[in-house]
Amino acid sequence: MKTGSKILALALLFVGLVLVNYLATKVPFRADATAENIYTLSPGTKAILQKIEEPITVDFYFSRDASGLPIIYKNYADRVEEMLRQYARAADGKLILHVVNPEPDTPEEEQATRGGLQAQIVPGTGEQVYFGVVVTQADQQKAISAFNPQREQFLEYDLSELVHSVQQFDKHRLGLISSLPLQAPPMNPMMMQQPRQAPQDQYVIGEWSKNFEIVPIEATATTLPANLDALAVIHPTDLDAGLTFAIDQFLLGGKPVFIAVDPASQYFKRQGGQQAMFGGPQPNVASNLPKLFAAWGVTYDPQNVVGDLTHATQVQTGAGQLARFPVWLSLPADTLNRTAMPTAQLNSMLIIEPGALALADGHDDMTFTSLIDSSAQSGTVPAYSLQFAQPDEVSRQIVASGPKTLAALLTGTFHTAFPDGPPETAKPEADAPAKSAIESRKTGQSTLLVIADTDFLLDDYSVRRMNFLGVQTAEALNDNLAFAANAIDYLAGSQDLISIRGKGSSQRPFTVVQQMEVTAQQKYQDQLAALESRLAEVQQKLSQLQTQTTDTNRLIASPEVQQTIEEFQAQEAAMRVERREIRRALREDIDALKTRLLLINLLASPLLIAAFGFWFYRNRRR
């Protein structure tokens, strides 16, 4: 082939590649090969877009020409813009997209500021950039002030929630009874000096506040506020009898209720340790609603905690070593109900020292749907035994007895916990109706969602707060907050948003390695149990020996006992060596597996390309 022909062929090839890429951006068809379909709009998003009645304007602002902008920032901006273009196509003309580059000292920059966008500072150059979106419908306007690449897995939810919320004029009312400090206390205007770090709401409050008006309710109240659409009861302790009756009647009246109880609250454990230092009263670490649960058909034991050997979380012990803690459950997608709306799209959760739930006998008129389960390698341990126990000690206590339900959805006919009518309240409110005037429902059709853990709602176990380019934000560690938001939305909010939360999680737990660790752990734990049994026998013999003393109170050690001690010491040393060998073999297997995967990842692409080149070369020669 002549040189001129080769140059022409290369030029035509280059033009062809440019045209193919250009046409690819214009064709409305998209192929999504990702495992989670993160580049495909969810059915919930499409439903929200189809419900748009009046046109919505979306102004996407990005300072594309800013110097020194990190490449990850530019790539994520392209990702956001492409997602918004998909929204515009799916809305059939009801969503109008404007892409704006707000350069400094321009009307576009002023427009971005008026829309509620927050300028971010580029490290090194100090240049201000804008990267956000403003959504407007009629006189309603809302914005995402600054996008964060760390929230990419929630991009579709954030955008869809924004489009949905701009169409909502009246929020539903969510009653909140909580002994946990989910809401920050209001600042006291009488204080002369406020603390440097003002208390903040937990992020779950922000999630609920997007679609609901939160109405706080004190545990000492005797009635519920009027016109509530749903009720959330978090770690209930010392509730007034009148309030308990009001919760019962609220559910039986057909209104949905979300309840989170806990056999071992980490928050109140820490509070108890601090109060013990000053001689204060101990808080209620465990929570329960025994009267209501008994009537509603919920079985729950606040004295026992679920441990899971398969899904144990790796934690750092006091000695600085890593160990698997079986009562801290890192739950993957296969433990979450894939057919129930609150959990169908979630991928991972972290549940701390939870309890177990079940449907009580004699409640055949109820439908009990398990939402979150532990693995088959699960058992229960007494909550009090966890106070000073090390992870290995807790693991040895667990006897696998099958999966345990950690969260459940109950629907059907509920029966009242107050068949004799409302109780006499110790502190009746002045405007509360008299007992004889209160209508007491005996049964009612309703929906109840219960989870036997409360720590999952706290920021410590759900998000990582951070400062990104001068903007305070948070990165989700798991789908804890998504489940909390899904639960309330399922009960009383927009179910279209449920199919979007938690979509596209990049977390891929290495299940093969986890199973190898569990198998090895079980192997040497059985041997450790046998070792401890022999230790107990020797200690019993030593105790008997201590009763045999001379007149001078000197210990008499018979040759038989001395020989027993020496034999035990030899067995103990051999067991420790064997345990080290098991752990070393475990590490060798895991390291070998990782090495094989690394080589496959490094060599697969070059080998495939080389094979294709060889095949092409042979066919070209022919």
C-alpha positions as MATLAB code, in Angstrom:
seq = 'MKTGSKILALALLFVGLVLVNYLATKVPFRADATAENIYTLSPGTKAILQKIEEPITVDFYFSRDASGLPIIYKNYADRVEEMLRQYARAADGKLILHVVNPEPDTPEEEQATRGGLQAQIVPGTGEQVYFGVVVTQADQQKAISAFNPQREQFLEYDLSELVHSVQQFDKHRLGLISSLPLQAPPMNPMMMQQPRQAPQDQYVIGEWSKNFEIVPIEATATTLPANLDALAVIHPTDLDAGLTFAIDQFLLGGKPVFIAVDPASQYFKRQGGQQAMFGGPQPNVASNLPKLFAAWGVTYDPQNVVGDLTHATQVQTGAGQLARFPVWLSLPADTLNRTAMPTAQLNSMLIIEPGALALADGHDDMTFTSLIDSSAQSGTVPAYSLQFAQPDEVSRQIVASGPKTLAALLTGTFHTAFPDGPPETAKPEADAPAKSAIESRKTGQSTLLVIADTDFLLDDYSVRRMNFLGVQTAEALNDNLAFAANAIDYLAGSQDLISIRGKGSSQRPFTVVQQMEVTAQQKYQDQLAALESRLAEVQQKLSQLQTQTTDTNRLIASPEVQQTIEEFQAQEAAMRVERREIRRALREDIDALKTRLLLINLLASPLLIAAFGFWFYRNRRR';
ca = [
       0.000    0.000    0.000;
       1.338    3.427   -0.937;
       2.140    6.047    1.700;
      -0.580    8.416    0.458;
      -3.202    5.671    0.688;
      -2.124    4.837    4.230;
      -2.404    8.482    5.274;
      -5.842    8.722    3.659;
      -6.952    5.522    5.406;
      -5.793    6.843    8.782;
      -7.555   10.164    8.179;
     -10.784    8.422    7.225;
     -10.478    6.201   10.306;
     -10.058    9.272   12.532;
     -13.064   10.997   10.925;
     -15.085    7.834   11.332;
     -14.258    7.619   15.039;
     -15.247   11.256   15.553;
     -18.549   10.748   13.717;
     -19.330    7.576   15.657;
     -18.752    9.333   19.000;
     -20.803   12.327   17.881;
     -23.713   10.185   16.726;
     -23.510    8.126   19.919;
     -24.192   11.262   21.961;
     -27.248   12.090   19.829;
     -28.877    8.676   19.671;
     -31.529    8.365   22.427;
     -30.743    4.679   22.924;
     -28.316    3.756   25.724;
     -26.822    0.393   26.684;
     -25.992    0.038   30.393;
     -23.659   -2.868   31.198;
     -23.091   -2.003   34.889;
     -24.184   -4.520   37.521;
     -26.461   -1.996   39.256;
     -27.684   -0.239   36.060;
     -26.402    3.032   37.479;
     -26.624    4.771   34.083;
     -30.260    3.829   33.519;
     -33.132    5.849   34.948;
     -35.075    3.957   37.608;
     -38.808    3.278   37.231;
     -39.387    5.647   40.144;
     -37.646    8.512   38.330;
     -39.620    7.870   35.153;
     -42.857    7.842   37.176;
     -41.967   11.177   38.827;
     -41.174   12.744   35.441;
     -44.422   11.500   33.927;
     -46.400   13.117   36.764;
     -45.105   16.626   35.999;
     -48.128   18.835   35.318;
     -46.549   22.265   34.802;
     -43.196   22.677   32.998;
     -40.087   22.518   35.183;
     -36.911   24.469   34.427;
     -33.569   22.943   35.435;
     -30.523   25.259   35.430;
     -27.279   23.296   35.689;
     -24.332   25.508   36.668;
     -20.721   24.402   36.259;
     -17.624   26.628   36.027;
     -16.047   24.547   33.300;
     -13.301   27.032   32.438;
     -11.917   27.338   35.965;
      -8.168   26.639   36.107;
      -6.747   24.002   38.434;
     -10.059   22.147   38.711;
      -9.437   18.464   39.642;
     -10.120   16.036   36.800;
     -12.495   14.054   39.013;
     -14.564   17.219   39.269;
     -14.805   17.624   35.482;
     -15.638   13.959   34.951;
     -18.384   14.109   37.531;
     -19.786   17.269   35.920;
     -20.079   15.354   32.633;
     -21.839   12.559   34.519;
     -24.352   15.002   36.059;
     -24.999   16.755   32.739;
     -25.622   13.454   30.947;
     -27.993   12.366   33.712;
     -29.940   15.627   33.414;
     -30.211   15.180   29.645;
     -31.744   11.755   30.269;
     -34.269   13.447   32.564;
     -35.145   15.958   29.830;
     -35.653   13.180   27.270;
     -37.786   11.090   29.632;
     -39.992   14.061   30.624;
     -41.345   14.504   27.064;
     -40.787   18.233   26.969;
     -42.049   18.969   30.488;
     -38.521   19.447   31.827;
     -36.381   22.165   30.214;
     -32.622   21.926   30.797;
     -30.244   24.895   30.667;
     -26.490   24.269   30.979;
     -24.766   27.422   32.252;
     -21.056   28.246   32.606;
     -21.053   31.024   35.261;
     -17.854   32.941   34.585;
     -16.644   35.488   37.183;
     -18.368   38.879   37.284;
     -21.125   37.900   34.866;
     -24.941   37.894   35.120;
     -24.780   34.091   35.096;
     -22.694   34.147   38.300;
     -25.212   36.468   39.989;
     -28.024   34.202   38.817;
     -26.297   31.171   40.351;
     -25.898   32.988   43.666;
     -29.550   34.072   43.697;
     -30.580   30.482   43.015;
     -28.928   29.338   46.248;
     -25.723   27.862   44.843;
     -22.635   27.953   47.023;
     -19.267   28.949   45.558;
     -16.503   26.399   46.133;
     -12.796   27.182   46.396;
     -10.312   25.370   44.148;
      -7.276   24.282   46.215;
      -4.080   25.977   45.116;
      -5.568   28.674   42.884;
      -8.211   29.967   45.296;
     -10.585   30.422   42.337;
     -14.323   30.256   42.996;
     -16.338   27.684   41.060;
     -20.020   26.826   40.923;
     -21.232   23.260   40.554;
     -24.914   22.860   41.365;
     -28.425   22.829   39.986;
     -31.534   24.973   40.467;
     -34.987   23.514   39.771;
     -37.946   25.849   39.287;
     -41.661   25.264   38.789;
     -43.941   28.325   38.874;
     -42.996   30.159   42.105;
     -41.381   27.074   43.693;
     -37.576   26.931   43.528;
     -35.122   24.482   45.118;
     -31.468   23.745   44.574;
     -28.538   21.438   45.183;
     -26.018   24.067   46.236;
     -22.918   21.956   45.490;
     -22.494   18.498   43.971;
     -20.059   16.101   45.618;
     -18.449   13.240   43.636;
     -18.474   11.175   46.835;
     -22.284   11.025   46.557;
     -22.307    9.668   43.017;
     -24.248    6.569   43.998;
     -27.063    8.865   45.219;
     -26.991   11.220   42.233;
     -30.224    9.979   40.694;
     -32.039   10.052   44.008;
     -30.857   13.607   44.770;
     -32.050   14.852   41.382;
     -35.360   12.986   41.470;
     -36.052   14.107   45.022;
     -35.430   17.691   43.917;
     -37.857   17.384   40.983;
     -40.422   15.720   43.247;
     -40.115   18.215   46.104;
     -40.479   21.291   43.888;
     -43.971   20.034   43.017;
     -45.027   19.567   46.650;
     -46.796   22.469   48.329;
     -47.874   20.800   51.584;
     -45.686   18.262   53.372;
     -47.091   15.327   55.308;
     -46.723   15.528   59.090;
     -44.476   12.969   60.795;
     -44.748   12.644   64.563;
     -41.406   11.798   66.209;
     -41.058   10.257   69.665;
     -37.365    9.661   70.350;
     -35.119    9.320   73.370;
     -32.112    9.522   71.016;
     -30.893   13.064   70.252;
     -31.713   12.887   66.542;
     -32.655   16.569   66.550;
     -30.230   19.144   67.901;
     -31.609   21.135   70.858;
     -32.586   24.712   69.991;
     -30.037   27.386   70.786;
     -30.774   29.268   73.991;
     -30.986   33.022   73.217;
     -30.429   33.810   76.921;
     -26.922   32.360   76.887;
     -24.297   35.074   76.620;
     -21.818   32.809   74.806;
     -22.755   30.021   72.437;
     -20.491   26.951   72.021;
     -17.963   27.049   69.201;
     -19.343   23.863   67.673;
     -23.121   24.147   67.629;
     -24.931   20.797   67.919;
     -26.217   19.454   64.623;
     -29.165   17.331   63.630;
     -28.378   13.755   62.721;
     -28.457   13.300   58.955;
     -31.549   11.110   59.170;
     -33.532   14.183   60.231;
     -32.454   15.921   57.040;
     -33.593   12.920   55.010;
     -37.003   12.844   56.669;
     -37.385   16.635   56.496;
     -37.131   16.608   52.703;
     -40.639   15.203   52.377;
     -42.161   15.532   55.852;
     -42.842   18.151   58.463;
     -41.367   16.639   61.630;
     -43.444   17.159   64.771;
     -41.432   16.357   67.962;
     -43.402   14.657   70.771;
     -42.126   14.335   74.335;
     -42.256   10.976   76.125;
     -44.231   12.669   78.927;
     -47.065   13.700   76.600;
     -50.424   12.021   77.162;
     -51.838   12.493   73.648;
     -50.600   12.820   70.080;
     -50.822   16.060   68.080;
     -53.680   16.298   65.621;
     -53.410   15.685   61.866;
     -50.358   13.423   61.899;
     -49.914   11.326   58.749;
     -47.363    8.901   60.227;
     -45.588    8.232   63.509;
     -41.965    7.295   64.256;
     -41.104    5.900   67.706;
     -37.338    5.622   68.326;
     -35.903    3.853   71.409;
     -39.063    4.298   73.516;
     -38.417    4.415   77.264;
     -40.641    5.572   80.122;
     -43.575    6.549   77.907;
     -46.631    7.932   79.635;
     -49.509    5.430   79.763;
     -51.736    7.909   77.967;
     -49.178    8.276   75.156;
     -48.890    4.489   74.841;
     -52.666    4.329   74.469;
     -52.552    7.113   71.863;
     -49.950    5.181   69.832;
     -52.140    2.088   69.999;
     -55.193    3.965   68.784;
     -53.193    5.793   66.099;
     -52.188    2.461   64.545;
     -55.652    0.953   64.886;
     -57.059    4.059   63.227;
     -55.307    3.066   60.001;
     -52.297    5.372   60.331;
     -48.819    3.816   59.754;
     -46.231    3.531   62.533;
     -42.440    3.069   62.385;
     -40.808    1.692   65.566;
     -37.100    1.216   66.312;
     -36.221   -0.595   69.541;
     -32.833   -1.809   70.723;
     -31.552   -4.379   73.250;
     -28.180   -2.576   73.528;
     -28.016    1.055   72.412;
     -24.419    2.139   71.805;
     -25.331    5.769   72.399;
     -26.771    5.116   75.853;
     -23.911    2.765   76.697;
     -21.533    5.671   76.201;
     -23.837    7.973   78.138;
     -23.966    5.459   80.969;
     -20.181    5.325   81.166;
     -19.937    9.100   81.380;
     -22.696    9.385   83.989;
     -21.138    6.619   86.092;
     -18.008    8.751   86.444;
     -20.089   11.460   88.129;
     -22.378    9.147   90.081;
     -25.418    9.893   87.932;
     -28.319    7.517   87.157;
     -27.826    4.935   84.434;
     -29.854    5.467   81.224;
     -32.038    2.819   79.631;
     -29.690    0.967   77.312;
     -32.508   -1.346   76.190;
     -35.905   -0.247   74.876;
     -39.167   -2.091   74.442;
     -42.936   -1.671   74.071;
     -44.030   -4.895   75.775;
     -47.724   -4.050   76.140;
     -48.130   -2.925   72.531;
     -45.953   -5.679   71.034;
     -47.842   -8.398   72.906;
     -51.155   -7.152   71.540;
     -49.880   -6.518   68.019;
     -48.237   -9.933   67.630;
     -44.574   -8.877   67.754;
     -42.136  -11.169   69.565;
     -38.980   -9.371   70.745;
     -36.575  -10.070   73.607;
     -34.716   -6.933   74.801;
     -32.275   -9.034   76.854;
     -30.613  -10.869   73.953;
     -28.485   -9.613   71.060;
     -28.114  -11.273   67.647;
     -24.603  -12.283   66.580;
     -23.692  -13.347   63.042;
     -20.441  -15.206   62.360;
     -20.737  -14.763   58.587;
     -21.444  -11.025   58.504;
     -19.289   -9.977   61.450;
     -17.737   -6.532   61.094;
     -13.976   -6.147   61.323;
     -13.136   -3.813   64.211;
     -10.007   -2.745   66.033;
      -9.599   -4.167   69.522;
      -8.129   -2.382   72.510;
      -4.803   -4.080   71.769;
      -4.721   -2.464   68.325;
      -5.449   -5.703   66.462;
      -8.180   -6.285   63.883;
     -10.858   -8.786   64.795;
     -14.285   -9.791   63.514;
     -17.019   -8.623   65.906;
     -20.119  -10.782   65.334;
     -22.639   -8.490   67.058;
     -21.767   -5.641   64.664;
     -23.422   -6.847   61.475;
     -22.215   -5.677   58.041;
     -25.113   -6.929   55.979;
     -24.814   -7.327   52.184;
     -27.606   -7.182   49.618;
     -28.581  -10.857   49.925;
     -29.701  -10.302   53.544;
     -32.120   -7.549   52.466;
     -35.546   -8.443   51.079;
     -35.295   -7.871   47.309;
     -39.080   -7.934   46.791;
     -40.125   -5.497   49.543;
     -40.098   -1.818   48.557;
     -38.251   -0.466   51.635;
     -35.225   -2.708   50.968;
     -35.470   -3.798   47.314;
     -32.876   -1.336   46.004;
     -30.497   -1.323   48.988;
     -27.084   -2.949   48.926;
     -25.558   -2.820   52.416;
     -26.393   -1.923   56.005;
     -24.533   -1.739   59.311;
     -26.611   -2.922   62.264;
     -25.122   -2.637   65.754;
     -25.997   -5.247   68.429;
     -29.577   -5.802   67.204;
     -32.392   -7.894   68.603;
     -34.502  -10.544   66.904;
     -38.141  -10.193   65.803;
     -40.811  -12.782   65.053;
     -44.581  -13.084   64.681;
     -46.253  -14.329   67.855;
     -48.498  -17.376   67.812;
     -52.205  -16.789   67.418;
     -51.926  -13.871   64.983;
     -52.923  -15.607   61.773;
     -54.727  -12.474   60.581;
     -51.360  -10.686   60.317;
     -48.869  -10.711   57.443;
     -45.280  -10.741   58.712;
     -42.718   -9.786   56.027;
     -39.055  -10.010   56.988;
     -37.083   -7.066   55.591;
     -33.599   -7.636   57.047;
     -32.208  -11.047   58.047;
     -28.968  -12.339   59.492;
     -27.235  -15.375   57.987;
     -27.683  -19.027   58.898;
     -24.539  -18.757   61.072;
     -26.412  -16.626   63.621;
     -27.269  -17.000   67.264;
     -28.070  -14.871   70.297;
     -25.998  -13.823   73.286;
     -27.125  -12.071   76.492;
     -26.836   -8.315   76.161;
     -25.197   -7.972   79.588;
     -22.322  -10.273   78.526;
     -21.096   -7.777   75.906;
     -19.977   -5.103   78.321;
     -16.347   -6.172   78.677;
     -16.154   -9.126   76.255;
     -13.570   -9.206   73.461;
     -14.652  -10.137   69.884;
     -13.172  -13.652   70.128;
     -14.990  -14.279   73.405;
     -18.311  -13.171   71.895;
     -17.762  -15.420   68.863;
     -17.268  -18.425   71.129;
     -20.616  -17.749   72.816;
     -22.590  -17.855   69.566;
     -24.276  -21.135   68.729;
     -25.610  -20.989   65.168;
     -29.384  -21.526   65.172;
     -30.462  -20.150   61.786;
     -31.321  -16.719   60.339;
     -32.870  -14.075   62.593;
     -35.255  -11.322   61.487;
     -33.880   -7.890   62.384;
     -36.558   -5.737   60.706;
     -40.075   -6.650   59.640;
     -43.206   -5.224   58.048;
     -46.542   -6.184   59.605;
     -49.861   -5.618   57.873;
     -53.384   -6.783   58.575;
     -55.797   -6.554   61.488;
     -54.240   -5.255   64.704;
     -55.842   -5.739   68.133;
     -55.746   -3.121   70.844;
     -53.437   -3.376   73.832;
     -56.158   -1.670   75.927;
     -59.271   -3.856   75.699;
     -60.648   -2.210   78.858;
     -60.410    1.287   77.425;
     -57.962    4.147   77.956;
     -55.842    4.153   81.116;
     -55.893    6.773   83.820;
     -53.019    9.127   83.043;
     -50.892   10.492   85.858;
     -50.652   13.893   84.205;
     -53.747   14.550   82.080;
     -53.574   17.565   79.857;
     -55.950   20.404   80.552;
     -57.621   20.186   77.155;
     -57.599   16.376   76.968;
     -61.033   14.749   76.722;
     -62.373   12.806   79.641;
     -61.874    9.056   79.720;
     -65.543    8.334   79.123;
     -65.550   10.549   76.017;
     -62.618    8.784   74.308;
     -63.578    6.187   71.752;
     -61.398    3.103   72.160;
     -60.890    1.100   68.957;
     -60.649   -2.643   69.505;
     -59.253   -3.626   66.080;
     -58.109   -1.909   62.937;
     -56.389   -2.445   59.594;
     -52.966   -0.787   59.424;
     -49.234   -1.081   58.676;
     -46.381   -1.371   61.166;
     -42.639   -1.411   60.413;
     -40.348   -2.545   63.253;
     -36.545   -2.758   63.411;
     -34.681   -4.108   66.446;
     -31.845   -1.568   66.322;
     -31.583    2.194   66.790;
     -27.860    2.863   66.302;
     -28.204    2.557   62.513;
     -29.930    5.967   62.556;
     -26.917    7.766   64.024;
     -24.268    9.509   61.934;
     -21.477    7.516   63.607;
     -22.620    4.364   61.815;
     -24.077    5.756   58.588;
     -22.086    8.729   57.221;
     -18.633   10.259   57.207;
     -18.716   14.045   57.572;
     -16.184   15.882   55.441;
     -15.168   19.226   54.002;
     -15.105   19.162   50.194;
     -13.702   22.291   48.528;
     -14.860   24.388   51.459;
     -18.365   22.874   51.590;
     -19.512   20.790   54.554;
     -20.932   17.522   53.277;
     -21.121   13.839   54.156;
     -20.336   10.576   52.422;
     -22.678    7.654   52.968;
     -20.917    4.639   54.461;
     -23.818    2.295   53.723;
     -27.568    2.346   53.035;
     -28.670    2.941   56.636;
     -30.132    6.372   55.909;
     -31.662    5.133   52.672;
     -33.520    2.457   54.637;
     -34.711    4.999   57.199;
     -35.991    7.286   54.451;
     -37.513    4.367   52.525;
     -39.340    3.139   55.594;
     -41.103    6.457   56.199;
     -41.747    7.073   52.500;
     -43.213    3.584   52.148;
     -45.521    4.156   55.100;
     -46.734    7.661   54.246;
     -44.729    9.276   51.462;
     -43.652    8.931   47.841;
     -43.015    5.335   46.901;
     -41.541    6.469   43.581;
     -38.400    7.593   45.425;
     -37.885    4.205   47.075;
     -36.695    2.492   43.878;
     -33.905    5.066   43.525;
     -32.227    5.209   46.965;
     -28.983    3.310   47.300;
     -28.828    2.609   43.575;
     -25.408    1.973   42.141;
     -23.413    1.204   45.248;
     -19.760    0.559   44.426;
     -19.348   -1.737   47.444;
     -18.518   -5.302   46.430;
     -17.921   -7.423   49.539;
     -15.354  -10.196   49.013;
     -17.667  -13.033   50.043;
     -15.099  -15.753   49.240;
     -12.581  -14.297   51.703;
     -15.307  -13.768   54.319;
     -16.355  -17.425   54.101;
     -12.728  -18.562   54.371;
     -12.306  -16.492   57.540;
     -15.530  -17.847   59.036;
     -14.512  -21.455   58.335;
     -11.071  -21.012   59.872;
     -12.500  -19.143   62.842;
     -14.968  -21.932   63.571;
     -12.194  -24.502   63.276;
      -9.864  -23.013   65.865;
     -12.732  -21.823   68.105;
     -13.828  -25.440   68.616;
     -10.273  -26.250   69.693;
     -10.180  -23.231   71.974;
     -13.451  -24.360   73.580;
     -11.915  -27.774   74.283;
      -8.852  -26.044   75.734;
     -10.987  -23.969   78.069;
     -12.858  -27.089   79.171;
      -9.604  -28.763   80.175;
      -8.517  -25.549   81.881;
     -11.692  -25.590   83.966;
     -10.982  -29.176   85.030;
      -7.473  -28.299   86.173;
      -8.691  -25.214   87.989;
     -11.220  -27.388   89.826;
      -8.424  -29.764   90.889;
      -6.314  -26.813   92.018;
      -9.249  -25.539   94.053;
      -9.542  -28.885   95.773;
      -5.804  -28.892   96.397;
      -5.950  -25.506   98.103;
      -8.044  -27.017  100.897;
      -5.171  -29.362  101.793;
      -2.696  -27.312  103.829;
      -0.269  -28.015  106.610;
      -0.211  -26.392  110.004;
       2.002  -23.684  108.549;
      -0.570  -23.009  105.793;
       1.830  -24.232  103.115;
       0.272  -25.713   99.980;
       0.697  -29.483   99.489;
       1.028  -30.382   95.759;
       0.784  -34.119   95.138;
       2.804  -35.601   92.259;
      -0.451  -36.459   90.497;
      -1.668  -32.846   90.476;
       1.771  -31.563   89.506;
       1.831  -33.981   86.588;
      -1.655  -32.859   85.539;
      -0.541  -29.235   85.533;
       2.524  -30.018   83.426;
       0.448  -32.023   80.946;
      -2.033  -29.202   80.616;
       0.707  -26.646   80.071;
       2.166  -28.803   77.295;
      -1.273  -29.179   75.705;
      -1.879  -25.444   75.953;
       1.440  -24.666   74.254;
       0.704  -27.165   71.486;
      -2.754  -25.659   70.993;
      -1.331  -22.169   70.646;
       1.122  -23.391   68.017;
      -1.690  -25.119   66.160;
      -3.824  -21.968   66.303;
      -0.972  -19.928   64.840;
      -0.617  -22.473   62.047;
      -4.336  -22.251   61.241;
      -4.214  -18.477   61.099;
      -1.052  -18.544   58.985;
      -2.632  -21.030   56.575;
      -5.698  -18.825   56.377;
      -3.594  -15.771   55.505;
      -1.650  -17.792   52.910;
      -4.873  -18.911   51.187;
      -6.278  -15.377   51.161;
      -3.008  -13.841   49.950;
      -2.728  -16.463   47.209;
      -6.282  -15.722   46.072;
      -5.581  -11.985   45.971;
      -2.381  -12.597   43.989;
      -4.242  -14.708   41.424;
      -6.904  -12.028   41.010;
      -4.254   -9.326   40.639;
      -2.461  -11.276   37.917;
      -5.728  -11.950   36.102;
      -6.649   -8.263   36.179;
      -3.212   -7.199   34.955;
      -2.730   -9.820   32.244;
      -6.265  -10.428   30.965;
      -6.495   -7.331   28.758;
      -2.989   -7.597   27.180;
      -3.463  -11.319   26.522;
      -6.858  -10.796   24.908;
      -5.508   -7.994   22.743;
      -2.507  -10.122   21.763;
      -4.772  -13.057   20.899;
      -6.990  -10.829   18.793;
      -3.933   -9.368   17.030;
      -2.562  -12.823   16.285;
      -5.931  -13.963   14.925;
      -6.250  -10.817   12.819;
      -2.698  -11.194   11.533;
      -3.273  -14.817   10.448;
      -6.532  -13.975    8.711;
      -4.915  -10.960    7.029;
      -2.054  -13.151    5.740;
      -4.547  -15.615    4.309;
];
